[in-house]
Short mmCIF file of C-alpha atoms in Angstrom, two decimals:
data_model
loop_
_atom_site.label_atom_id
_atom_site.label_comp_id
_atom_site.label_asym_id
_atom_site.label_seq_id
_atom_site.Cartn_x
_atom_site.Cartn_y
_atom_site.Cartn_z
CA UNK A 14 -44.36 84.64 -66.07
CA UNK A 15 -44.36 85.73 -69.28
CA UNK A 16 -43.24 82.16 -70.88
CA UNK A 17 -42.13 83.06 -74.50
CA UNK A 18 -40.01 86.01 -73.36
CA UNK A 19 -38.36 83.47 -70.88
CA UNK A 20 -37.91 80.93 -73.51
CA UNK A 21 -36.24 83.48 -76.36
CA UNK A 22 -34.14 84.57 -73.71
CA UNK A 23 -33.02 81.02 -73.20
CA UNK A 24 -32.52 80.40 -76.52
CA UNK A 25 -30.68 84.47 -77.00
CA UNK A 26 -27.52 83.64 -79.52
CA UNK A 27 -27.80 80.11 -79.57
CA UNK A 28 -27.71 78.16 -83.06
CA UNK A 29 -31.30 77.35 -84.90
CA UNK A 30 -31.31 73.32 -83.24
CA UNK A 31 -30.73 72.04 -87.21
CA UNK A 32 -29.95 68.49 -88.02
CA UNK A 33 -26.42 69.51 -89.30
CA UNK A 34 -26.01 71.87 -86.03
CA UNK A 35 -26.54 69.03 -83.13
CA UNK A 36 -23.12 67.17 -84.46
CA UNK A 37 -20.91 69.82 -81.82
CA UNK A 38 -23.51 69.05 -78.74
CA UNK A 39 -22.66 65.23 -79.01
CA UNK A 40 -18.83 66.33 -79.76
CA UNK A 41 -18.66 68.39 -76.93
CA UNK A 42 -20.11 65.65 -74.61
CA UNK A 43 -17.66 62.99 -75.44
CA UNK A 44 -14.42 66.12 -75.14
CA UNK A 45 -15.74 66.94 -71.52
CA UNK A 46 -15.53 63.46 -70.52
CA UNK A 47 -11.85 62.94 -72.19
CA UNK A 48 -10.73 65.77 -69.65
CA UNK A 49 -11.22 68.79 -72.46
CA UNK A 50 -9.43 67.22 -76.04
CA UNK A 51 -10.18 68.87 -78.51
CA UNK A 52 -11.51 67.51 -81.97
CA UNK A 53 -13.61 68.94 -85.13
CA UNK A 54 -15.80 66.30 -87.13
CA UNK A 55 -15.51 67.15 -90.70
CA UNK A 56 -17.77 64.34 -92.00
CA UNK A 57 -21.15 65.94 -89.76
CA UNK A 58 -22.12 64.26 -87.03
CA UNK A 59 -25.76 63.88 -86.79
CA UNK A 60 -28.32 64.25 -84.00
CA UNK A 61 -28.07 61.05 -81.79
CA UNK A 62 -27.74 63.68 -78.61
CA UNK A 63 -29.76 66.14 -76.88
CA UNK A 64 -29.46 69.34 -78.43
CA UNK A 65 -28.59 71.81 -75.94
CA UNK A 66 -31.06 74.44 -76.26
CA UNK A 67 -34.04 72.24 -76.17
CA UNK A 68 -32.57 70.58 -72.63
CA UNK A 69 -31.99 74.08 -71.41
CA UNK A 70 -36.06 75.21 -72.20
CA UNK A 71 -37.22 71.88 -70.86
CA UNK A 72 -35.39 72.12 -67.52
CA UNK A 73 -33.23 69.28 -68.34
CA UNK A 74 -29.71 69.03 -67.33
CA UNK A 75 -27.47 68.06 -70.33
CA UNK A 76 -24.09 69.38 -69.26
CA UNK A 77 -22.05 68.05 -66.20
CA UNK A 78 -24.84 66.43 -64.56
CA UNK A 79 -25.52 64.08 -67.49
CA UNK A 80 -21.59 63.61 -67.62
CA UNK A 81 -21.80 62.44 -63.93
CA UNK A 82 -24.78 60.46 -64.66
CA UNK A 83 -27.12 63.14 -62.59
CA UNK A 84 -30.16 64.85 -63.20
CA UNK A 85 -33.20 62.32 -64.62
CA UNK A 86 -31.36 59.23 -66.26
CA UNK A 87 -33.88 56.64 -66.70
CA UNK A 88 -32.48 53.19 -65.95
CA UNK A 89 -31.90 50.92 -68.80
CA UNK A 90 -34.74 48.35 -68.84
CA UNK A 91 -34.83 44.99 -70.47
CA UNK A 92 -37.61 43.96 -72.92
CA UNK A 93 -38.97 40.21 -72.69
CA UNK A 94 -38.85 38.61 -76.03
CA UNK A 95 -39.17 34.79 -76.39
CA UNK A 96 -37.47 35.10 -79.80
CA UNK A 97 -34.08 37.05 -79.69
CA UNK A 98 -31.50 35.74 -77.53
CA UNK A 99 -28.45 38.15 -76.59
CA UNK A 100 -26.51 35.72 -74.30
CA UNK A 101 -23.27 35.09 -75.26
CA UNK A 102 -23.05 37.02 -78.03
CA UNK A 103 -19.76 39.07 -78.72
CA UNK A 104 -19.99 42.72 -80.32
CA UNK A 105 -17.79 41.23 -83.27
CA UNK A 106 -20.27 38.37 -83.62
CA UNK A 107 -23.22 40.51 -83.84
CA UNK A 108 -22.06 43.15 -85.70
CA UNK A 109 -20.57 40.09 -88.79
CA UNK A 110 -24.31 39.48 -88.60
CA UNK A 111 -26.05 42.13 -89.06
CA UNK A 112 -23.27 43.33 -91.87
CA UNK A 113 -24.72 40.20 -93.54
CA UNK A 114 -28.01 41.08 -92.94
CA UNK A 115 -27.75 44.26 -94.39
CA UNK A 116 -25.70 43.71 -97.31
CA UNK A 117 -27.87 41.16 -98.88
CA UNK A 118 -30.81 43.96 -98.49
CA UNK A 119 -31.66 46.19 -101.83
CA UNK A 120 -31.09 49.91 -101.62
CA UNK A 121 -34.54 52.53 -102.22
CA UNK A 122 -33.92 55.14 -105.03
CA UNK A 123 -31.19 57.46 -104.26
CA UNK A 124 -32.91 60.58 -102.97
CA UNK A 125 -32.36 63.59 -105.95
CA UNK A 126 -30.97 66.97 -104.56
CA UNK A 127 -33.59 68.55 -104.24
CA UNK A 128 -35.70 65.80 -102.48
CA UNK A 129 -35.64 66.24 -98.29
CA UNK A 130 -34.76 63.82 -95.38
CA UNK A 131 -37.53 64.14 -92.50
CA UNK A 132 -36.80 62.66 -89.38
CA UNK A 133 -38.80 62.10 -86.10
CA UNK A 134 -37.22 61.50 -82.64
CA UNK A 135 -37.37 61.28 -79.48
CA UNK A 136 -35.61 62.32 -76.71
CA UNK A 137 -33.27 59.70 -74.60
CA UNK A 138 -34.64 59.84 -71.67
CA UNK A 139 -37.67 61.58 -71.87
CA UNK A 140 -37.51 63.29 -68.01
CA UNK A 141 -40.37 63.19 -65.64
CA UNK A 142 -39.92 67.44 -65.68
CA UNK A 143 -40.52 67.69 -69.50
CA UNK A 144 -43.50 65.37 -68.82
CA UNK A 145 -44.80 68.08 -66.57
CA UNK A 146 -43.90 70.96 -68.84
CA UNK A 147 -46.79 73.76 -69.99
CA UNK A 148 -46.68 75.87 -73.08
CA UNK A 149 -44.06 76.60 -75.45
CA UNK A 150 -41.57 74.03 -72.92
CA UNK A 151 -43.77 71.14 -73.31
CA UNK A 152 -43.87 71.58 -77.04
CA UNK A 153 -40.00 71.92 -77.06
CA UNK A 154 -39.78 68.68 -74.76
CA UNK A 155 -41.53 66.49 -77.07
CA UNK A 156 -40.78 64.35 -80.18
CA UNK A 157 -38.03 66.65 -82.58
CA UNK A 158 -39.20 66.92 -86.15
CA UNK A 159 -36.54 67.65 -89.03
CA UNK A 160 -35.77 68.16 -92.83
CA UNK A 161 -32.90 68.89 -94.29
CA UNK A 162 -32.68 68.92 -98.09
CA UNK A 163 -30.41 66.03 -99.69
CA UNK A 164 -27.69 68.58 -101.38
CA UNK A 165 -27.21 70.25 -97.73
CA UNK A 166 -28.91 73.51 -99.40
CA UNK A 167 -31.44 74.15 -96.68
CA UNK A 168 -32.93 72.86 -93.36
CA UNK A 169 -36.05 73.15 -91.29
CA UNK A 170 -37.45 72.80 -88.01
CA UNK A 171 -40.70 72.68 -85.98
CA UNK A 172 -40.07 75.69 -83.67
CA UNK A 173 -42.76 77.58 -81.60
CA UNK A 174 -45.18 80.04 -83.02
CA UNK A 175 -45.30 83.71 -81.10
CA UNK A 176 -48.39 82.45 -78.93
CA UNK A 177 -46.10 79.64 -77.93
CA UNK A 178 -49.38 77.18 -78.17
CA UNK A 179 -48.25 75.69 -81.84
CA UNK A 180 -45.35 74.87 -83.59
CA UNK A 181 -44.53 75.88 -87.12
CA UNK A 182 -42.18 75.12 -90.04
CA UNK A 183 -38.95 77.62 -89.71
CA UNK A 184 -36.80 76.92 -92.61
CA UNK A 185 -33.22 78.52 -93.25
CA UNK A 186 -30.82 78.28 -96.20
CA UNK A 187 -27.28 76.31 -95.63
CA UNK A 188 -24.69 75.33 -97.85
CA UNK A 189 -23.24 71.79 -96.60
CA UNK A 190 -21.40 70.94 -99.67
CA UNK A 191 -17.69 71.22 -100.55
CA UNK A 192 -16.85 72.80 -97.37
CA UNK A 193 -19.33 75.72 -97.65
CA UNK A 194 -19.95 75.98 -94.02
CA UNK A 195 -16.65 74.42 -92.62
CA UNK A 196 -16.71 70.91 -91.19
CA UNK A 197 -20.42 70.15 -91.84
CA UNK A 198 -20.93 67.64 -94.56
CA UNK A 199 -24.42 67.06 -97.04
CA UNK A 200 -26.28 63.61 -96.94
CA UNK A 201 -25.12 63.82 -100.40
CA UNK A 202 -21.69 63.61 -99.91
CA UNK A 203 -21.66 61.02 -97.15
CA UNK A 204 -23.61 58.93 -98.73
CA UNK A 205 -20.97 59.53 -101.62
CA UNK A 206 -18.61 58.08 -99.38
CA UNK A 207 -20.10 55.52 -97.71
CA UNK A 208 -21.15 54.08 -101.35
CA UNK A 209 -17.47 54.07 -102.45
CA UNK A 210 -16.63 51.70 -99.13
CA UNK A 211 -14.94 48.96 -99.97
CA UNK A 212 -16.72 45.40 -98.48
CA UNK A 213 -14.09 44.04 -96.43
CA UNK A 214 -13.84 46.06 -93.02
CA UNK A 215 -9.60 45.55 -93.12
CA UNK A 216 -10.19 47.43 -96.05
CA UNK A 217 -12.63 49.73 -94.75
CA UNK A 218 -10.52 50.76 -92.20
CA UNK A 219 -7.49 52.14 -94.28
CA UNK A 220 -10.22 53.79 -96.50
CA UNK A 221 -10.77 55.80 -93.43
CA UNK A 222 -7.63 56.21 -91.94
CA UNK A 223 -6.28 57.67 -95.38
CA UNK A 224 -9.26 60.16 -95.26
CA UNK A 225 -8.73 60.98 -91.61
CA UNK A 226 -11.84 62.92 -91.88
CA UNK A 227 -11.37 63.72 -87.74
CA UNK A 228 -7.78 65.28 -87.11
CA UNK A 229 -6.18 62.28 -84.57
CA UNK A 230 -5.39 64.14 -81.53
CA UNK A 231 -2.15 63.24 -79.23
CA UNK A 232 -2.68 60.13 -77.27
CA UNK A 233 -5.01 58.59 -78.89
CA UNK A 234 -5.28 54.92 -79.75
CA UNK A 235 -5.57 54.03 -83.16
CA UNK A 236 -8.65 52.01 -82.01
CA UNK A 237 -10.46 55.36 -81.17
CA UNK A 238 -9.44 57.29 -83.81
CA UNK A 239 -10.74 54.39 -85.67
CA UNK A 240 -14.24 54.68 -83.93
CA UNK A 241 -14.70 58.45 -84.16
CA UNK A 242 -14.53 57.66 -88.12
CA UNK A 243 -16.80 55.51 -87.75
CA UNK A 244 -19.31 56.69 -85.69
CA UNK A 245 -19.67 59.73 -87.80
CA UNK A 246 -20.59 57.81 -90.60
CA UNK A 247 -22.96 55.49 -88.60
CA UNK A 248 -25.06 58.46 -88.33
CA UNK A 249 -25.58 59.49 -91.63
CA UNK A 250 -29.01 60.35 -92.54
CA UNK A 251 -28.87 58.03 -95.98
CA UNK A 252 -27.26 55.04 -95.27
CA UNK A 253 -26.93 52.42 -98.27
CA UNK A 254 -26.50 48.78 -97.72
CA UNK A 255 -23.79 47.67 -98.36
CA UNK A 256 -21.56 50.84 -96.94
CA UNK A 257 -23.15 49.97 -93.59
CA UNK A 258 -22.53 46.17 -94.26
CA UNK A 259 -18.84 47.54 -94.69
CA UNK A 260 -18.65 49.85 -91.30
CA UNK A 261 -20.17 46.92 -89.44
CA UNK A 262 -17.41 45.00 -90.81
CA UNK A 263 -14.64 47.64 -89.86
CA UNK A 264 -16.28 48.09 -85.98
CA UNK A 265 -15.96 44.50 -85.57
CA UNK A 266 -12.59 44.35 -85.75
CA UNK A 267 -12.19 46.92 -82.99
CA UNK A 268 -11.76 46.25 -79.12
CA UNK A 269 -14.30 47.45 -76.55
CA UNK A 270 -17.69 46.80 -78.05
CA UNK A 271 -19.90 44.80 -75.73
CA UNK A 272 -23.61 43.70 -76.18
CA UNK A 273 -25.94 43.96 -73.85
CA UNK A 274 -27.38 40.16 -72.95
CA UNK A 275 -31.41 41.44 -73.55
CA UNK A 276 -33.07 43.78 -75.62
CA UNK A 277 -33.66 47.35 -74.26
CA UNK A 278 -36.73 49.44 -74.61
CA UNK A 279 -36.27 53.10 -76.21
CA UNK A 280 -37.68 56.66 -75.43
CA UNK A 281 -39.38 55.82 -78.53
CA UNK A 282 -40.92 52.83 -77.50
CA UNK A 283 -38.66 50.10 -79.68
CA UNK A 284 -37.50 47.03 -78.06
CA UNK A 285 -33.45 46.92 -79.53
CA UNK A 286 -30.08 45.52 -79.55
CA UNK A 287 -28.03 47.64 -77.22
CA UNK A 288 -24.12 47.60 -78.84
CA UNK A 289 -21.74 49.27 -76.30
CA UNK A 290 -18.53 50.79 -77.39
CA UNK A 291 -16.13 54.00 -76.64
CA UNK A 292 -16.11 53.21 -72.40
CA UNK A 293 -14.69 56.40 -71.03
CA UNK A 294 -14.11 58.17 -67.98
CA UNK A 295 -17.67 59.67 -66.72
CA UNK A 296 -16.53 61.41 -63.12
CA UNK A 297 -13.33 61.03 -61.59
CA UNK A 298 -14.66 60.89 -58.02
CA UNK A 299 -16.98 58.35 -58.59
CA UNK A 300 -15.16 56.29 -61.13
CA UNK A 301 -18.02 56.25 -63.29
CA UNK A 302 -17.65 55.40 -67.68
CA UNK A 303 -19.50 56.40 -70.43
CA UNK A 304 -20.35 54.59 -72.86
CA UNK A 305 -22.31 55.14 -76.44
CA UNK A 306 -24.76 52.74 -77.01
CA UNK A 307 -25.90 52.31 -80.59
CA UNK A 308 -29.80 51.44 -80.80
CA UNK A 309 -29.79 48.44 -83.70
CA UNK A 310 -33.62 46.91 -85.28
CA UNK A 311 -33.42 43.20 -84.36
CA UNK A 312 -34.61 42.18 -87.26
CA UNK A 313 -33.31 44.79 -90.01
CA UNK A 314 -30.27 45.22 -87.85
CA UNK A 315 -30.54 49.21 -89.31
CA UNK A 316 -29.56 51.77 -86.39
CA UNK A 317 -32.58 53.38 -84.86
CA UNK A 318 -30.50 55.28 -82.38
CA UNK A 319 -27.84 56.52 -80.01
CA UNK A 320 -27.73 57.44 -76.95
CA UNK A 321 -24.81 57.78 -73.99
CA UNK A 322 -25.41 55.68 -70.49
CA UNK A 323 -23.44 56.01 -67.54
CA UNK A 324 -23.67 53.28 -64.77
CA UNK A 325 -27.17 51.56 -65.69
CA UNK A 326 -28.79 55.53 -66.86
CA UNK A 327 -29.38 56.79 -70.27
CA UNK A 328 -28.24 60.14 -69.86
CA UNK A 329 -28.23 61.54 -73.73
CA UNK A 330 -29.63 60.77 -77.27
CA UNK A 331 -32.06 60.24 -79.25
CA UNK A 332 -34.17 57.15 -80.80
CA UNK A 333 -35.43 56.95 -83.90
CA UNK A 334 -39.14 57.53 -84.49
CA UNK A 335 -40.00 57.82 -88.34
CA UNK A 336 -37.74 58.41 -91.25
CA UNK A 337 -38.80 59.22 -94.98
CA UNK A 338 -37.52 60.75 -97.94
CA UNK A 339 -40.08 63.53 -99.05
CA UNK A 340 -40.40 66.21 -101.52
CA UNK A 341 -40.59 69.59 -99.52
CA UNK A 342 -40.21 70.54 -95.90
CA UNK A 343 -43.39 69.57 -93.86
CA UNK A 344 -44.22 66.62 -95.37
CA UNK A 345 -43.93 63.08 -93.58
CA UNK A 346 -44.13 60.68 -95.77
#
């Protein structure tokens, strides 16, 4: 088989897998399982999801067989810690917490425009058939390497080479900012926003409802339309202090967040606090939810992750890896 020609023609008129791009993939996901609504994210949602086109190379499922909880879900395991006990705890309780936590923590220098955000992640779960993979697939199936430049002006990715035995840098011009390319939004400007947040999450929350950054579709609790702002801003790729402090604040006053009772172990080999919230239908027949679990440091309380589980499987996301602010594409920090 000739393997590159099979993976370009997997990847024929698909979108270059950019950190701005993988917002739909995770939007899509959460529409199928709420029976086909439709919703755009202005504010961009960010990569905590497998991108499409990488599942499709690897041989991984990530269409209705994740949303029924098929394919290779790995089953959520516990981590033993003597120190950090979960039991009890209530998603508002932990999330007042950590918005203390974080709050009282200094911000880094504000990255300049044209400074870059790398990220490293990897895949939740990581499937026994990517672990198996050969060539140009295994490369694809491993750990995803990003940049994308602070003023939304450009991206870049670690894609395979024409031998298909190496990756290399691929780098494309964007323009994020002030609605250049439709919904998608630069770190910039959501960290412009999340900045401005006021401390008190009452207050937080009309912020966001006045912005209604995600059109509220018909039928919709305020409560969800509530997380969907949220959310989006949860996964920005700059996030300063005291704005998360104040979306910690706001998701604690919403119903449905759970917390898992022990730390969980990650694709990327983190032991975490698993926060539960959005439960949704999964599969009709079997009466299956979804739900997203956020991936929180127990001792920085910063998000490391996301990832979707249905039953006891992770079937979707990603965990975080390595983050850095550098000066060009291809650096790491």
């Amino acid at each position: 088989m000739d393997e590159m020609t099979e993976v370009r023609g997997l990847r024929a008129g698909a979108p270059v897998p950019d950190r701005a791009r993988l917002a739909p993939g995770r939007a899509r996901l959460l529409e199928a399982a709420r029976a086909g609504e439709r919703r755009r994210a202005p504010w961009r949602r960010r990569e905590f999801v497998i991108v499409a086109v990488v599942a499709a190379v690897t041989a991984v499922a990530v269409t209705a067989a994740l949303l029924v909880g098929g394919g290779g879900g790995r089953k959520v395991q516990p981590a033993v810690t003597p120190t950090v006990s979960l039991k009890g705890v209530s998603a508002a309780d932990l999330l007042r917490r950590a918005a203390d936590v974080v709050a009282a923590e200094p911000d880094g220098p504000v990255p300049t425009a044209e400074q870059w955000i790398y990220t490293k992640q990897a895949r939740e779960p990581y499937d026994e058939q990517a672990r198996h993979a050969e060539g140009a697939m295994k490369l694809l199936a491993g750990p995803q390497e990003s940049w994308i430049r602070y003023d939304g002006t450009a991206m870049a990715t670690m894609e395979p080479d024409r031998t298909g035995e190496k990756l290399e840098l691929t780098t494309r011009t964007m323009h994020l900012e002030n609605g250049g390319e439709g919904d998608d939004r630069s770190a910039r400007e959501l960290y412009r926003v999340l900045a401005a947040l006021p401390a008190d999450g009452a207050a937080t929350l009309e912020v966001l409802r006045e912005k209604n950054a995600i059109a509220d579709p018909k039928g919709v609790s305020q409560a969800e339309n509530d997380y969907s702002e949220i959310s989006v801003l949860l996964g920005a790729d700059v996030l300063p202090s005291k704005g998360l402090a104040s979306l910690y604040r706001a998701l604690a006053m919403l119903p449905g967040g759970t917390v898992v009772d022990h730390l969980v172990e990650t694709a990327s080999g983190r032991r975490v606090i698993a926060l539960e919230h959005h439960a949704r239908p999964a599969d009709p027949e079997s009466g299956e939810t979804m739900r997203d679990q956020w991936l929180i440091d127990p001792q920085t309380y910063r998000i490391v992750g996301m990832r979707m589980v249905v039953g006891e499987k992770v079937v979707g996301g990603n965990s975080l890896l390595a983050r850095a602010v550098v000066d060009k594409a291809g650096e790491r920090g």
